[in-house]
Coordinates of C-alpha atoms and ligand atoms in Angstrom, one line a residue:
M3 CA 124.8 114.7 97.9
P4 CA 124.2 111.0 98.0
N5 CA 121.4 111.5 95.3
D6 CA 123.5 113.4 92.7
P7 CA 122.4 111.8 89.4
T8 CA 125.9 112.4 87.8
D9 CA 127.8 110.2 90.4
T10 CA 126.9 106.9 88.2
A11 CA 128.9 106.3 85.1
P12 CA 127.2 107.0 82.1
E13 CA 125.4 103.9 80.8
E14 CA 128.2 103.3 78.0
G15 CA 127.5 100.3 76.0
V16 CA 124.4 98.9 77.6
R17 CA 122.9 96.1 75.2
D18 CA 119.4 94.6 75.2
F19 CA 117.0 93.6 72.8
I20 CA 115.1 96.7 73.2
R21 CA 118.4 99.1 72.7
D22 CA 119.2 96.5 69.4
I23 CA 115.7 97.2 67.9
I24 CA 116.1 101.0 68.0
R25 CA 119.7 101.0 67.0
T26 CA 118.6 99.0 63.8
D27 CA 115.5 101.3 63.1
L28 CA 117.7 104.4 63.1
D29 CA 120.4 102.6 61.1
E30 CA 117.7 101.5 58.5
G31 CA 116.2 104.8 58.4
R32 CA 112.8 103.6 59.7
T33 CA 112.8 106.4 62.3
D34 CA 114.8 109.4 62.6
G35 CA 114.5 110.1 66.4
V36 CA 113.5 108.1 69.4
V37 CA 110.8 109.5 71.3
T38 CA 109.5 107.0 74.3
R39 CA 106.9 107.7 77.0
F40 CA 106.5 106.6 80.8
P41 CA 102.8 106.1 81.2
P42 CA 101.8 105.4 84.7
E43 CA 98.1 105.1 86.0
P44 CA 97.8 107.5 88.7
N45 CA 96.2 105.1 91.2
G46 CA 99.3 104.2 93.3
Y47 CA 102.7 105.2 94.2
L48 CA 105.5 104.0 91.9
H49 CA 107.3 101.1 93.0
I50 CA 110.8 99.8 92.2
G51 CA 109.2 97.8 89.3
H52 CA 108.2 101.3 87.8
A53 CA 111.8 102.2 88.4
K54 CA 112.9 99.5 85.9
S55 CA 110.5 101.0 83.1
I56 CA 111.5 104.6 84.2
C57 CA 115.3 103.9 83.6
L58 CA 114.6 102.0 80.5
N59 CA 112.5 104.6 79.0
F60 CA 114.3 107.6 80.0
G61 CA 117.5 105.8 79.6
V62 CA 117.3 104.8 75.6
A63 CA 115.9 108.3 75.2
A64 CA 119.1 110.0 76.3
E65 CA 121.3 107.4 74.9
F66 CA 120.0 107.9 71.3
G67 CA 119.6 111.8 71.8
G68 CA 115.9 111.4 71.8
R69 CA 113.4 112.4 74.5
C70 CA 111.0 110.7 76.8
H71 CA 107.3 112.0 78.1
L72 CA 105.7 111.5 81.3
R73 CA 102.2 110.5 80.3
F74 CA 99.6 110.0 82.9
D75 CA 97.3 107.4 81.8
D76 CA 94.4 108.7 83.5
T77 CA 91.3 107.0 82.2
N78 CA 89.8 105.5 85.0
P79 CA 88.6 108.1 87.3
V80 CA 87.2 105.7 89.9
K81 CA 91.2 104.8 91.1
E82 CA 92.7 108.1 90.4
E83 CA 93.8 110.7 92.8
M84 CA 95.7 113.9 92.7
E85 CA 97.8 112.9 95.2
Y86 CA 99.1 110.0 92.9
I87 CA 99.6 112.5 90.3
D88 CA 102.0 114.6 92.4
S89 CA 103.9 111.7 94.2
I90 CA 104.7 110.1 90.6
Q91 CA 106.5 113.3 89.3
E92 CA 108.2 113.8 92.6
D93 CA 109.5 110.0 92.2
V94 CA 110.4 110.3 88.5
R95 CA 112.4 113.4 89.3
W96 CA 114.0 112.0 92.3
L97 CA 115.1 108.9 90.6
G98 CA 117.2 111.3 88.3
F99 CA 115.0 111.9 85.0
D100 CA 113.6 115.1 83.3
W101 CA 110.7 115.1 81.1
G102 CA 111.1 118.7 80.3
E103 CA 108.0 120.3 78.8
H104 CA 106.7 117.0 77.9
L105 CA 104.3 116.5 80.5
Y106 CA 100.8 114.9 79.1
F107 CA 97.7 113.5 80.5
A108 CA 95.6 111.0 78.3
S109 CA 92.6 112.9 79.5
D110 CA 93.8 115.8 77.4
Y111 CA 93.1 113.8 74.4
F112 CA 89.5 112.9 75.3
E113 CA 88.1 115.2 72.6
Q114 CA 90.4 113.6 70.0
L115 CA 89.4 109.9 71.2
Y116 CA 85.8 110.6 71.0
D117 CA 86.2 112.0 67.5
W118 CA 88.1 108.8 66.6
A119 CA 85.7 106.5 68.1
V120 CA 82.8 108.4 65.8
H121 CA 85.1 107.8 62.8
L122 CA 85.1 104.1 63.8
I123 CA 81.2 104.1 63.8
N124 CA 81.1 105.9 60.6
E125 CA 83.0 103.2 59.0
G126 CA 81.0 100.6 60.5
K127 CA 83.9 99.5 62.7
A128 CA 82.4 100.1 66.0
Y129 CA 79.1 99.7 67.7
V130 CA 77.0 100.5 70.8
D131 CA 76.2 97.2 72.8
D132 CA 73.6 96.8 75.3
L133 CA 74.7 93.5 76.8
S134 CA 75.9 93.7 80.3
A135 CA 79.5 93.0 81.5
D136 CA 78.6 89.4 82.4
E137 CA 77.0 88.8 79.3
I138 CA 80.0 90.4 77.1
R139 CA 82.3 87.9 79.1
E140 CA 80.0 85.0 78.4
Y141 CA 79.6 85.8 74.8
R142 CA 83.3 86.4 74.4
G143 CA 83.9 82.7 74.3
T144 CA 87.4 81.1 75.6
L145 CA 90.8 80.1 74.0
T146 CA 88.9 76.9 72.7
K147 CA 85.7 78.2 71.7
P148 CA 85.0 81.1 69.5
G149 CA 82.7 84.0 70.7
T150 CA 79.0 84.7 69.9
P151 CA 78.3 87.9 68.0
S152 CA 76.3 90.3 70.4
P153 CA 72.4 90.7 69.0
Y154 CA 73.4 94.6 69.1
R155 CA 76.3 94.0 66.9
D156 CA 74.4 95.2 63.4
R157 CA 73.1 98.2 64.7
S158 CA 72.9 101.0 61.6
V159 CA 75.6 103.6 61.8
E160 CA 72.7 106.3 62.6
E161 CA 71.5 104.3 65.6
N162 CA 75.0 103.9 66.7
L163 CA 76.0 107.6 66.5
D164 CA 72.7 108.4 68.0
L165 CA 73.2 106.0 70.9
F166 CA 77.2 106.8 71.5
N167 CA 76.3 110.8 71.5
R168 CA 73.6 109.7 74.3
M169 CA 76.1 107.9 76.1
R170 CA 78.2 111.0 76.1
A171 CA 75.2 113.1 77.2
G172 CA 75.0 110.9 80.5
E173 CA 71.6 109.8 79.4
F174 CA 72.3 105.9 80.4
S175 CA 73.5 104.5 83.8
D176 CA 77.0 103.1 84.4
G177 CA 77.2 99.7 82.6
E178 CA 74.0 100.0 80.6
K179 CA 75.8 100.3 77.5
V180 CA 79.2 100.1 76.1
L181 CA 81.0 101.1 72.5
R182 CA 82.8 98.2 71.1
A183 CA 85.0 97.7 68.0
K184 CA 83.6 95.6 65.5
I185 CA 86.7 93.1 64.7
D186 CA 86.4 89.5 64.8
M187 CA 84.2 87.3 67.2
A188 CA 86.1 84.1 66.3
S189 CA 89.5 85.8 66.5
G190 CA 92.2 83.3 68.0
N191 CA 93.2 86.3 70.0
I192 CA 90.3 87.2 72.6
N193 CA 91.5 90.8 72.6
L194 CA 90.3 91.1 69.0
R195 CA 86.8 89.8 70.0
D196 CA 85.2 93.1 69.6
P197 CA 86.8 94.8 72.7
V198 CA 85.4 97.5 74.6
L199 CA 86.3 101.1 73.5
Y200 CA 84.3 103.2 76.0
R201 CA 82.4 102.6 79.1
I202 CA 79.8 104.7 81.0
L203 CA 81.5 105.9 84.3
K204 CA 79.6 108.7 86.1
A205 CA 82.5 109.3 88.2
H206 CA 84.3 112.6 89.2
H207 CA 87.8 113.0 87.1
P208 CA 90.6 114.6 89.1
R209 CA 91.5 116.7 85.9
T210 CA 88.2 116.9 83.6
G211 CA 85.9 116.9 86.7
D212 CA 82.4 116.0 85.5
A213 CA 82.9 116.8 81.9
W214 CA 82.6 113.1 80.9
R215 CA 80.3 110.6 81.5
I216 CA 82.1 108.0 79.3
Y217 CA 85.8 107.0 79.7
P218 CA 88.0 105.3 76.6
T219 CA 89.5 102.2 77.7
Y220 CA 93.4 101.4 78.1
D221 CA 93.1 99.7 74.7
F222 CA 91.5 102.6 73.0
T223 CA 93.8 105.1 74.8
H224 CA 97.4 104.1 74.9
G225 CA 98.2 103.6 71.0
Q226 CA 96.4 106.7 69.9
S227 CA 98.1 109.0 72.7
D228 CA 101.5 107.5 71.4
A229 CA 100.3 108.4 67.8
I230 CA 99.4 112.0 69.1
E231 CA 102.6 112.5 70.8
S232 CA 104.8 110.9 68.0
I233 CA 106.0 108.4 70.2
T234 CA 108.3 106.0 68.1
H235 CA 108.9 103.1 70.6
S236 CA 106.0 102.5 72.9
I237 CA 107.6 100.1 75.6
C238 CA 105.6 98.0 78.0
T239 CA 105.7 94.9 79.8
L240 CA 104.9 91.4 78.5
E241 CA 101.2 91.3 79.8
F242 CA 100.4 93.6 76.8
E243 CA 102.0 91.4 74.2
D244 CA 98.4 90.0 73.4
H245 CA 97.1 93.3 73.1
R246 CA 99.4 94.5 70.3
P247 CA 97.4 93.5 67.6
L248 CA 94.6 95.5 68.9
Y249 CA 97.0 98.4 69.4
D250 CA 98.1 98.0 65.8
W251 CA 94.4 97.4 64.5
C252 CA 93.5 101.0 65.9
I253 CA 96.2 102.7 64.6
E254 CA 95.6 101.1 61.2
N255 CA 91.9 102.0 61.3
L256 CA 92.1 105.5 62.6
P257 CA 93.5 108.8 60.8
V258 CA 96.3 109.2 63.5
P259 CA 99.2 111.4 62.8
S260 CA 102.0 109.1 63.3
R261 CA 102.6 105.2 63.5
P262 CA 104.2 104.1 66.8
H263 CA 105.2 100.5 67.6
Q264 CA 104.8 98.6 70.8
Y265 CA 107.7 96.3 72.2
E266 CA 107.0 94.4 75.2
F267 CA 109.8 93.5 78.0
A268 CA 109.5 91.3 81.1
R269 CA 108.2 92.9 84.4
L270 CA 110.5 92.9 87.5
N271 CA 109.6 90.5 90.2
L272 CA 111.6 90.4 93.4
T273 CA 111.9 88.0 96.2
F274 CA 110.4 88.7 99.6
T275 CA 108.5 91.6 98.0
V276 CA 104.8 92.2 96.6
L277 CA 104.8 94.7 93.3
S278 CA 101.2 94.4 92.6
K279 CA 99.5 97.8 93.1
R280 CA 96.3 96.1 94.2
K281 CA 98.5 94.7 97.0
L282 CA 100.3 97.7 98.0
I283 CA 97.2 99.6 98.5
Q284 CA 95.8 96.9 100.6
L285 CA 99.1 97.4 102.7
V286 CA 98.4 100.9 103.2
T287 CA 94.7 101.1 103.6
D288 CA 94.5 98.2 105.9
G289 CA 97.2 99.7 108.2
H290 CA 99.8 97.0 107.6
V291 CA 102.4 99.7 107.0
S292 CA 102.6 103.2 108.0
G293 CA 101.9 104.6 104.7
W294 CA 103.2 104.6 101.0
D295 CA 106.3 105.7 102.1
D296 CA 106.6 103.4 104.8
P297 CA 110.6 102.3 104.7
R298 CA 109.5 98.7 104.4
M299 CA 107.5 99.3 101.3
P300 CA 108.9 98.6 97.7
T301 CA 107.8 102.0 96.6
I302 CA 110.2 104.7 95.4
S303 CA 109.0 106.9 98.2
G304 CA 109.5 104.1 100.9
M305 CA 112.8 103.4 99.6
R306 CA 113.9 107.0 99.7
R307 CA 112.6 107.4 103.1
R308 CA 114.6 104.4 103.8
G309 CA 118.0 105.8 102.5
V310 CA 118.3 104.2 99.3
P311 CA 120.2 106.5 96.8
A312 CA 118.6 107.1 93.7
A313 CA 122.1 106.0 92.0
A314 CA 121.8 102.9 93.5
L315 CA 118.2 102.1 91.9
R316 CA 119.5 103.0 88.6
D317 CA 122.6 100.7 88.9
F318 CA 120.3 98.1 89.8
A319 CA 117.8 98.6 87.0
Q320 CA 120.8 98.5 84.7
K321 CA 122.4 95.3 86.5
I322 CA 119.1 93.6 86.0
G323 CA 118.8 94.3 82.4
V324 CA 116.1 94.0 80.0
T325 CA 114.8 90.9 78.7
K326 CA 111.9 89.0 77.3
S327 CA 111.3 86.6 79.7
N328 CA 109.6 86.9 83.3
A329 CA 112.1 86.2 86.3
T330 CA 112.6 86.8 89.8
V331 CA 115.4 88.8 91.0
E332 CA 116.9 88.0 94.4
V333 CA 115.9 91.2 96.8
A334 CA 119.8 90.6 98.0
M335 CA 120.9 91.8 94.7
L336 CA 119.0 95.1 95.1
E337 CA 120.5 95.2 98.8
S338 CA 123.9 94.6 97.3
C339 CA 123.7 97.5 94.8
I340 CA 122.7 99.6 97.9
R341 CA 125.4 98.7 99.9
D342 CA 127.8 99.2 97.0
H343 CA 126.9 102.7 96.8
L344 CA 126.6 103.4 100.3
N345 CA 130.2 102.2 100.9
S346 CA 131.7 104.4 98.8
H347 CA 129.6 107.5 99.6
A348 CA 128.3 107.3 103.1
H349 CA 130.3 109.0 105.9
R350 CA 130.9 106.8 108.9
R351 CA 129.6 107.7 112.5
M352 CA 129.7 105.8 115.8
A353 CA 126.0 105.0 117.3
V354 CA 125.6 102.7 120.1
L355 CA 122.1 101.0 119.7
D356 CA 121.8 99.3 123.0
P357 CA 123.9 101.2 125.3
L358 CA 125.9 99.8 128.5
K359 CA 127.5 102.5 130.5
V360 CA 131.6 102.3 131.0
V361 CA 133.4 104.5 133.5
I362 CA 137.4 104.9 133.0
E363 CA 138.8 104.7 136.7
N364 CA 142.1 106.2 135.9
Y365 CA 140.8 109.2 133.4
P366 CA 140.6 112.4 135.3
E367 CA 137.1 113.4 136.6
G368 CA 135.9 116.4 134.7
Q369 CA 138.3 116.2 131.7
E370 CA 137.4 115.9 128.0
E371 CA 139.1 115.9 124.9
T372 CA 138.5 115.4 121.2
L373 CA 139.8 112.5 118.9
T374 CA 140.2 112.6 115.4
A375 CA 138.2 110.0 113.4
V376 CA 138.1 109.4 109.6
N377 CA 134.9 110.1 107.6
N378 CA 135.3 107.3 104.9
P379 CA 138.2 105.0 104.7
E380 CA 136.9 104.6 101.2
D381 CA 137.0 108.3 99.9
E382 CA 140.0 110.3 101.5
R383 CA 138.1 113.5 99.9
A384 CA 135.5 112.7 103.0
G385 CA 138.2 114.1 105.6
T386 CA 138.1 113.6 109.2
R387 CA 136.1 115.0 112.0
E388 CA 136.8 115.3 116.1
V389 CA 134.9 113.3 118.5
P390 CA 134.4 114.1 122.0
F391 CA 135.6 111.6 124.7
G392 CA 135.3 111.6 128.5
R393 CA 135.8 109.4 131.4
E394 CA 132.1 108.1 131.0
F395 CA 131.2 106.6 127.6
F396 CA 128.5 103.9 126.4
I397 CA 129.2 100.7 124.2
E398 CA 127.2 98.2 122.8
R399 CA 125.8 95.7 125.4
A400 CA 126.6 92.8 123.1
D401 CA 130.0 94.1 122.9
F402 CA 130.7 92.9 126.6
M403 CA 130.4 89.4 128.0
E404 CA 131.3 88.5 131.6
D405 CA 132.2 84.9 130.8
P406 CA 133.4 85.2 127.4
P407 CA 134.5 82.2 125.2
K408 CA 137.9 82.1 123.7
K409 CA 137.0 83.3 120.3
F410 CA 135.1 86.5 121.8
F411 CA 137.7 89.5 120.7
R412 CA 135.6 91.8 122.4
L413 CA 135.5 93.1 126.3
G414 CA 135.4 90.8 128.9
P415 CA 136.7 90.9 132.6
G416 CA 140.7 91.5 132.4
R417 CA 140.4 91.9 128.8
E418 CA 141.7 94.6 126.7
V419 CA 140.2 96.1 123.6
R420 CA 140.6 99.1 121.4
L421 CA 138.0 101.9 121.6
R422 CA 137.7 102.9 117.8
Y423 CA 140.2 106.1 117.2
A424 CA 140.6 106.4 121.2
Y425 CA 142.5 104.1 123.8
F426 CA 142.8 100.7 124.8
V427 CA 140.9 100.0 127.7
T428 CA 140.8 96.9 130.2
C429 CA 137.7 96.0 132.0
T430 CA 138.5 95.8 135.8
G431 CA 134.8 95.3 136.9
V432 CA 131.2 94.8 136.6
V433 CA 128.5 96.7 138.4
K434 CA 124.9 94.9 138.6
D435 CA 121.7 95.8 140.0
E436 CA 119.7 93.8 142.6
A437 CA 118.3 91.7 139.8
G438 CA 121.6 90.5 138.5
N439 CA 121.9 92.7 135.7
I440 CA 124.7 94.4 134.5
T441 CA 124.1 98.3 134.7
E442 CA 128.0 99.4 134.4
L443 CA 131.4 98.4 133.7
R444 CA 134.4 99.7 135.2
C445 CA 137.7 100.1 133.3
T446 CA 141.1 101.7 133.1
Y447 CA 142.8 103.0 129.9
D448 CA 146.5 103.5 128.6
P449 CA 147.1 106.8 128.1
E450 CA 150.0 106.1 125.9
T451 CA 147.6 104.4 123.3
R452 CA 145.9 107.7 122.2
G453 CA 144.3 107.4 118.6
G454 CA 144.1 103.5 118.9
N455 CA 147.8 102.3 118.9
A456 CA 150.4 101.3 121.7
P457 CA 153.9 102.6 121.4
D458 CA 155.1 99.2 122.9
G459 CA 153.6 97.4 120.0
R460 CA 151.4 95.3 121.8
K461 CA 148.3 94.3 119.8
V462 CA 144.8 93.8 120.7
K463 CA 142.4 91.5 119.0
G464 CA 139.3 93.4 119.3
T465 CA 138.2 97.0 118.1
I466 CA 134.9 98.2 119.3
H467 CA 132.7 101.6 119.0
W468 CA 131.7 103.9 121.5
V469 CA 130.0 107.2 122.4
S470 CA 130.7 109.8 124.9
A471 CA 128.2 109.7 127.7
A472 CA 128.5 113.6 128.5
H473 CA 127.9 114.2 124.7
G474 CA 126.1 111.6 123.0
I475 CA 122.7 112.5 121.9
A476 CA 119.3 110.3 122.0
A477 CA 117.9 108.6 119.3
D478 CA 115.2 105.8 118.3
V479 CA 116.7 103.6 115.7
R480 CA 114.2 101.6 113.3
I481 CA 115.9 98.7 112.4
Y482 CA 114.0 97.2 109.3
D483 CA 113.9 93.8 107.6
H484 CA 111.9 92.3 104.7
L485 CA 108.0 93.1 104.7
F486 CA 107.5 89.5 104.1
N487 CA 109.2 86.1 105.4
N488 CA 108.2 84.0 102.5
E489 CA 110.5 84.4 99.3
T490 CA 107.3 84.3 97.5
P491 CA 104.6 86.2 99.3
G492 CA 101.3 84.3 99.0
A493 CA 102.5 81.3 97.3
D494 CA 101.1 79.0 100.0
G495 CA 97.7 81.2 100.4
D496 CA 97.1 84.7 101.6
Y497 CA 100.2 86.7 101.0
L498 CA 99.1 88.8 104.0
N499 CA 99.7 85.5 106.2
D500 CA 103.3 85.7 105.0
M501 CA 104.0 89.3 106.7
N502 CA 107.1 89.2 108.7
P503 CA 106.3 90.2 112.2
D504 CA 109.9 91.4 112.9
S505 CA 109.9 93.5 109.8
L506 CA 110.3 96.7 112.1
V507 CA 112.2 96.7 115.4
V508 CA 112.5 99.9 117.2
Q509 CA 115.7 100.3 119.0
E510 CA 114.6 103.0 121.9
G511 CA 117.3 105.1 123.5
A512 CA 120.2 104.6 121.3
I513 CA 123.0 107.1 121.8
L514 CA 124.8 108.7 119.0
E515 CA 127.9 110.7 118.2
P516 CA 126.8 114.4 118.7
S517 CA 127.7 115.1 114.8
L518 CA 124.8 112.9 113.7
A519 CA 122.5 115.6 114.7
D520 CA 123.9 117.7 111.5
F521 CA 122.5 114.9 109.1
G522 CA 119.7 115.8 107.1
V523 CA 116.9 113.8 106.7
G524 CA 117.5 111.1 104.4
E525 CA 121.2 111.7 104.3
A526 CA 123.0 108.3 104.2
V527 CA 125.5 107.4 107.0
Q528 CA 127.2 104.3 107.9
F529 CA 127.1 103.3 111.9
E530 CA 130.3 101.6 112.1
R531 CA 129.7 97.9 112.6
Q532 CA 126.1 98.0 112.1
G533 CA 125.1 99.1 108.8
Y534 CA 123.8 102.0 106.6
F535 CA 121.2 104.5 108.2
C536 CA 119.4 107.8 107.5
A537 CA 117.5 110.3 109.6
D538 CA 113.8 109.8 109.4
P539 CA 111.4 112.6 109.1
D540 CA 109.6 111.6 112.4
R541 CA 112.5 113.3 114.5
T542 CA 111.8 115.7 117.1
P543 CA 114.1 118.5 118.4
D544 CA 114.7 116.5 121.3
K545 CA 115.0 113.0 119.6
L546 CA 116.4 112.0 116.6
V547 CA 114.8 108.9 114.6
F548 CA 117.4 106.8 112.2
N549 CA 116.2 104.2 109.9
R550 CA 118.3 101.4 108.6
T551 CA 118.5 101.0 104.9
V552 CA 120.5 98.0 104.8
G553 CA 123.2 95.9 107.1
L554 CA 126.7 95.5 106.4
R555 CA 126.8 92.1 105.7
D556 CA 126.2 91.1 101.9
S557 CA 124.3 88.0 101.3
W558 CA 124.2 88.4 97.5
A559 CA 127.7 87.2 97.1
K560 CA 127.0 84.2 99.1
I561 CA 123.6 83.4 96.9
Q562 CA 125.8 84.3 93.6
A563 CA 128.1 81.5 94.7
K564 CA 125.4 79.0 95.4
M565 CA 123.8 79.6 92.0
Q566 CA 127.3 79.0 90.3
K567 CA 127.8 75.8 92.2
Ligands
ATP5 P1 98.2 98.2 87.5 O1 98.3 96.7 87.8 O2 97.4 99.0 88.0 O3 98.0 98.3 85.9 P2 100.9 98.8 86.8 O4 101.9 98.3 87.7 O5 101.1 98.1 85.5 O6 99.7 98.7 87.4 P3 101.0 101.2 85.6 O7 100.9 102.5 86.2 O8 100.1 101.0 84.4 O9 101.0 100.3 86.9 O10 102.6 101.1 85.0 C1 103.4 102.4 84.5 C2 104.3 101.5 83.6 O11 105.2 100.9 84.5 C3 103.8 100.5 82.6 O12 104.4 100.9 81.5 C4 104.1 99.2 83.3 O13 104.3 98.2 82.2 C5 105.3 99.4 83.9 N1 105.4 98.5 85.1 C6 104.7 98.3 85.9 N2 105.2 97.5 86.8 C7 106.3 97.1 86.5 C8 107.0 96.0 86.9 N3 107.1 95.2 87.9 N4 108.3 96.0 86.0 C9 108.5 96.7 85.1 N5 107.8 97.7 84.5 C10 106.6 97.8 85.0
MG6 MG1 99.0 99.1 84.2

């Protein structure tokens, strides 16, 4: 099983500033346990950036003997869908994490949050504002200019209670009124200039239906949800650093049952990749990709379909670490983690992507035999298999040259090569069609070289892979490359202009070793000399479809060497 969570080493001795904070909190008795949460908004599929956050939150909880909640931050019904709620749970589980019974929805707290909003109104710390969204923005001021109080800021408690109640009852239309905290319109932190706590949204919510006509904002929901769930360390990304004073203000000014703290870490950015949900949604809805799980997408479901093992993603998350400064990680580093994992776990098979037929003239017609092939040279326990061989077989078109240069160690007229696990063969003839295209090769084999070695000790420079013509099975092979050909998509304008036109090349009519029919969807395999692949669910009984996960060549080592220079 390529995705067995136990096949990565336990994350012993991982250190970063978050883990240091937690260790100190435990040592100094500020908390007696660790409770974290992963809080996705169900407005899209999870991507590799989320995987970083999942590995961090579930990882530290496990390391310190605590627990991690999965909480849906479902406060914006306009963008949220059940499909996303389901996919997110599937993806977190697939990554190897388990929230046990701790599945929560912010929408479960709507009644409590409403009561706390009323509490603030009663304390004179919140008011109903009639300014429009544009006016609120105008009045808010800028970094260099203090804000201006709304003319509605000093409404009486009674009037505010009445209006807020009527907002809930649906008496006003979207945007007509909001509830705002009354904090400080001159604060140096714009988030404290009377932030909006509730807005009117007459939208159907995937879980609460039409019960609510007003919805709390992220800022009014998140910390209080943390407090309800007794979260000790609320870990989020750096863009929320400026929101922390507001997070703390809410906790300090409400009768919440616990006092969580927020910590911020740098979000993951990857070269040649977009991770903004808005852009990912656009790629899907405008049909630039086949769906959220298109194997070129940086989504967890896309990577899973592409054949990326969960263990490789966890390993990647651990390698990039957790820091407080934003940086962009080379996508080659991710690919290197994937390749490392597949190299030790994936079985090897032979597959000819661009077939050229070869006939062995001195091999008896109608004869067949099976040869023994090693499943994984990196792992003896993977054993061996039998591969059928006969008079006719296919090789890769690129493994033959009619007029080869000296350094070409593959097949050419009069040249001898080793067929992997089989025999030495020598090319004796080239068959062409009327247009001059090579349609077939003729060769002879040396029966003494069965298994791939000559008893007389003679050597050949090249070993090529092959598939028996009588036994091979047909497949389309999808060769994927980066979805964008700009290291920073959109750096020079619209990111869509940076889409790589060759991000998917379908190699139709590939011929595979027959045992590849037994590979399950998503199960990793190395096509010898080509790369790592897995079967795609698009396959039919007549034709298999394989996705290339990554090629064999590691560009990461080269990049690292360059960086060290
Ligand atoms: P949006 O732009 O819609 O807010 P988001 O990417 O922040 O999207 P959320 O569903 O709010 O999506 O994210 C859930 C959690 O994942 C949050 O705690 C967020 O900080 C974290 N997260 C999101 N993107 C990344 C990223 N690129 N790197 C690390 N963590 C991330
Ligand atoms: Mg977010």
